[in-house]
Amino acid sequence: TSKAITSCTNITSSDFLSADINSTGNCLFIVADNITLDCNNHVITGDTTGTAIEVISHTNITIKNCIIRDFQNGIIAINSANTTILNSNIQVNDTGISICCFDKGEVTGTTSLGRNGNGIRVNSETSIIINSTGISNSGAGINFLPGIAIPGFFPTSMLLNSIGISNSSIGIVAQ
């Protein structure tokens, strides 16, 4: 059953934010499969440390309508196939969004500012970034890294109608 979230917690069902959240360190941990987290355009504010939303080794995750400010990292998804980030706005000190080591990651309609890292960092197979902006003061705005090599499998990551901006590095990096 979906429930209202008003503070930092582990998320075990499809939940929604019903108020802004202030955090010291890490805040929201998605700890189950088949989860939708709808922030309802509420603000999750950190103390410049920790991660706002973290997903590790779970599948079919959707994170949407989030406004994230003043964490070390915004959204980190590791080994979490079919993770989608929609219509969010992220401004953090290191990396705004990091998608790593799994199949089918998507970032759509999102603006992500990583002040000292990457705006959006994707290191996975068959990922897509659509109608999004990645911004960085020192790293790449959008950074596509090579995924895990699988014999006989050809990665199909795509960047569509998106912008990468960097004040001191490269706007978009595709390696």
PDB file of N, CA, C and O in Angstrom, residues 8 21-27 43-52 67-73 91-93:
ATOM      1  N   CYS A   8      13.319  11.105   6.313  1.00  0.00           N
ATOM      2  CA  CYS A   8      14.241  10.133   5.719  1.00  0.00           C
ATOM      3  C   CYS A   8      13.911   8.733   6.237  1.00  0.00           C
ATOM      4  O   CYS A   8      13.617   8.562   7.428  1.00  0.00           O
ATOM      5  N   ILE A  21      11.485  17.580   3.009  1.00  0.00           N
ATOM      6  CA  ILE A  21      12.296  16.845   3.975  1.00  0.00           C
ATOM      7  C   ILE A  21      13.648  17.528   4.112  1.00  0.00           C
ATOM      8  O   ILE A  21      14.279  17.869   3.109  1.00  0.00           O
ATOM      9  N   ASN A  22      14.125  17.691   5.342  1.00  0.00           N
ATOM     10  CA  ASN A  22      15.488  18.145   5.619  1.00  0.00           C
ATOM     11  C   ASN A  22      16.259  16.975   6.183  1.00  0.00           C
ATOM     12  O   ASN A  22      15.750  16.223   7.020  1.00  0.00           O
ATOM     13  N   SER A  23      17.520  16.837   5.727  1.00  0.00           N
ATOM     14  CA  SER A  23      18.294  15.658   6.098  1.00  0.00           C
ATOM     15  C   SER A  23      19.708  16.020   6.518  1.00  0.00           C
ATOM     16  O   SER A  23      20.305  16.958   5.993  1.00  0.00           O
ATOM     17  N   THR A  24      20.237  15.220   7.432  1.00  0.00           N
ATOM     18  CA  THR A  24      21.655  15.237   7.761  1.00  0.00           C
ATOM     19  C   THR A  24      22.218  13.920   7.243  1.00  0.00           C
ATOM     20  O   THR A  24      21.802  12.854   7.683  1.00  0.00           O
ATOM     21  N   GLY A  25      23.116  13.968   6.266  1.00  0.00           N
ATOM     22  CA  GLY A  25      23.666  12.738   5.681  1.00  0.00           C
ATOM     23  C   GLY A  25      22.709  12.138   4.667  1.00  0.00           C
ATOM     24  O   GLY A  25      21.979  12.846   3.980  1.00  0.00           O
ATOM     25  N   ASN A  26      22.691  10.798   4.571  1.00  0.00           N
ATOM     26  CA  ASN A  26      21.839  10.087   3.612  1.00  0.00           C
ATOM     27  C   ASN A  26      20.376  10.221   3.999  1.00  0.00           C
ATOM     28  O   ASN A  26      20.053  10.386   5.174  1.00  0.00           O
ATOM     29  N   CYS A  27      19.485  10.083   2.981  1.00  0.00           N
ATOM     30  CA  CYS A  27      18.069  10.303   3.293  1.00  0.00           C
ATOM     31  C   CYS A  27      17.178   9.114   2.935  1.00  0.00           C
ATOM     32  O   CYS A  27      16.718   8.415   3.819  1.00  0.00           O
ATOM     33  N   VAL A  43      10.660  19.293  -1.829  1.00  0.00           N
ATOM     34  CA  VAL A  43      12.100  19.495  -1.795  1.00  0.00           C
ATOM     35  C   VAL A  43      12.720  18.590  -0.735  1.00  0.00           C
ATOM     36  O   VAL A  43      12.249  18.535   0.405  1.00  0.00           O
ATOM     37  N   ILE A  44      13.794  17.885  -1.127  1.00  0.00           N
ATOM     38  CA  ILE A  44      14.604  17.108  -0.193  1.00  0.00           C
ATOM     39  C   ILE A  44      15.914  17.876  -0.064  1.00  0.00           C
ATOM     40  O   ILE A  44      16.668  17.988  -1.033  1.00  0.00           O
ATOM     41  N   THR A  45      16.175  18.431   1.116  1.00  0.00           N
ATOM     42  CA  THR A  45      17.339  19.284   1.334  1.00  0.00           C
ATOM     43  C   THR A  45      18.314  18.603   2.283  1.00  0.00           C
ATOM     44  O   THR A  45      17.922  18.123   3.348  1.00  0.00           O
ATOM     45  N   GLY A  46      19.591  18.588   1.895  1.00  0.00           N
ATOM     46  CA  GLY A  46      20.624  17.978   2.711  1.00  0.00           C
ATOM     47  C   GLY A  46      21.503  19.013   3.380  1.00  0.00           C
ATOM     48  O   GLY A  46      21.243  20.218   3.317  1.00  0.00           O
ATOM     49  N   ASP A  47      22.585  18.521   3.983  1.00  0.00           N
ATOM     50  CA  ASP A  47      23.555  19.369   4.674  1.00  0.00           C
ATOM     51  C   ASP A  47      24.899  19.352   3.939  1.00  0.00           C
ATOM     52  O   ASP A  47      25.934  19.551   4.548  1.00  0.00           O
ATOM     53  N   THR A  48      24.898  19.097   2.650  1.00  0.00           N
ATOM     54  CA  THR A  48      26.047  18.978   1.735  1.00  0.00           C
ATOM     55  C   THR A  48      26.799  17.653   1.886  1.00  0.00           C
ATOM     56  O   THR A  48      27.845  17.478   1.286  1.00  0.00           O
ATOM     57  N   THR A  49      26.281  16.715   2.674  1.00  0.00           N
ATOM     58  CA  THR A  49      26.888  15.389   2.781  1.00  0.00           C
ATOM     59  C   THR A  49      25.860  14.350   2.343  1.00  0.00           C
ATOM     60  O   THR A  49      24.681  14.649   2.189  1.00  0.00           O
ATOM     61  N   GLY A  50      26.296  13.117   2.163  1.00  0.00           N
ATOM     62  CA  GLY A  50      25.388  12.004   1.912  1.00  0.00           C
ATOM     63  C   GLY A  50      24.721  12.018   0.557  1.00  0.00           C
ATOM     64  O   GLY A  50      25.041  12.820  -0.326  1.00  0.00           O
ATOM     65  N   THR A  51      23.768  11.105   0.389  1.00  0.00           N
ATOM     66  CA  THR A  51      23.026  10.929  -0.858  1.00  0.00           C
ATOM     67  C   THR A  51      21.541  11.106  -0.566  1.00  0.00           C
ATOM     68  O   THR A  51      21.025  10.566   0.408  1.00  0.00           O
ATOM     69  N   ALA A  52      20.838  11.818  -1.441  1.00  0.00           N
ATOM     70  CA  ALA A  52      19.407  12.051  -1.239  1.00  0.00           C
ATOM     71  C   ALA A  52      18.608  10.761  -1.420  1.00  0.00           C
ATOM     72  O   ALA A  52      17.820  10.379  -0.554  1.00  0.00           O
ATOM     73  N   ILE A  67      12.689  17.322  -6.189  1.00  0.00           N
ATOM     74  CA  ILE A  67      13.558  18.493  -6.146  1.00  0.00           C
ATOM     75  C   ILE A  67      14.559  18.209  -5.033  1.00  0.00           C
ATOM     76  O   ILE A  67      14.180  18.054  -3.871  1.00  0.00           O
ATOM     77  N   ILE A  68      15.833  18.082  -5.419  1.00  0.00           N
ATOM     78  CA  ILE A  68      16.879  17.682  -4.468  1.00  0.00           C
ATOM     79  C   ILE A  68      17.921  18.787  -4.397  1.00  0.00           C
ATOM     80  O   ILE A  68      18.405  19.251  -5.432  1.00  0.00           O
ATOM     81  N   ARG A  69      18.280  19.207  -3.189  1.00  0.00           N
ATOM     82  CA  ARG A  69      19.225  20.297  -2.973  1.00  0.00           C
ATOM     83  C   ARG A  69      20.247  19.932  -1.897  1.00  0.00           C
ATOM     84  O   ARG A  69      19.908  19.321  -0.882  1.00  0.00           O
ATOM     85  N   ASP A  70      21.485  20.353  -2.117  1.00  0.00           N
ATOM     86  CA  ASP A  70      22.524  20.421  -1.083  1.00  0.00           C
ATOM     87  C   ASP A  70      22.900  19.095  -0.430  1.00  0.00           C
ATOM     88  O   ASP A  70      23.117  19.020   0.780  1.00  0.00           O
ATOM     89  N   PHE A  71      22.995  18.034  -1.239  1.00  0.00           N
ATOM     90  CA  PHE A  71      23.600  16.777  -0.799  1.00  0.00           C
ATOM     91  C   PHE A  71      24.961  16.636  -1.475  1.00  0.00           C
ATOM     92  O   PHE A  71      25.289  17.393  -2.390  1.00  0.00           O
ATOM     93  N   GLN A  72      25.747  15.657  -1.066  1.00  0.00           N
ATOM     94  CA  GLN A  72      26.960  15.318  -1.809  1.00  0.00           C
ATOM     95  C   GLN A  72      26.556  14.754  -3.174  1.00  0.00           C
ATOM     96  O   GLN A  72      27.075  15.153  -4.201  1.00  0.00           O
ATOM     97  N   ASN A  73      25.599  13.807  -3.175  1.00  0.00           N
ATOM     98  CA  ASN A  73      25.089  13.201  -4.404  1.00  0.00           C
ATOM     99  C   ASN A  73      23.567  13.238  -4.384  1.00  0.00           C
ATOM    100  O   ASN A  73      22.951  13.101  -3.337  1.00  0.00           O
ATOM    101  N   GLN A  91      20.291  19.710  -7.546  1.00  0.00           N
ATOM    102  CA  GLN A  91      21.450  20.590  -7.402  1.00  0.00           C
ATOM    103  C   GLN A  91      22.238  20.130  -6.188  1.00  0.00           C
ATOM    104  O   GLN A  91      21.803  20.335  -5.056  1.00  0.00           O
ATOM    105  N   VAL A  92      23.383  19.480  -6.443  1.00  0.00           N
ATOM    106  CA  VAL A  92      24.185  18.903  -5.359  1.00  0.00           C
ATOM    107  C   VAL A  92      25.661  19.254  -5.543  1.00  0.00           C
ATOM    108  O   VAL A  92      26.065  19.808  -6.556  1.00  0.00           O
ATOM    109  N   ASN A  93      26.483  18.875  -4.564  1.00  0.00           N
ATOM    110  CA  ASN A  93      27.892  19.242  -4.575  1.00  0.00           C
ATOM    111  C   ASN A  93      28.777  18.357  -5.438  1.00  0.00           C
ATOM    112  O   ASN A  93      29.793  18.813  -5.939  1.00  0.00           O
TER     113      ASN A  93
END
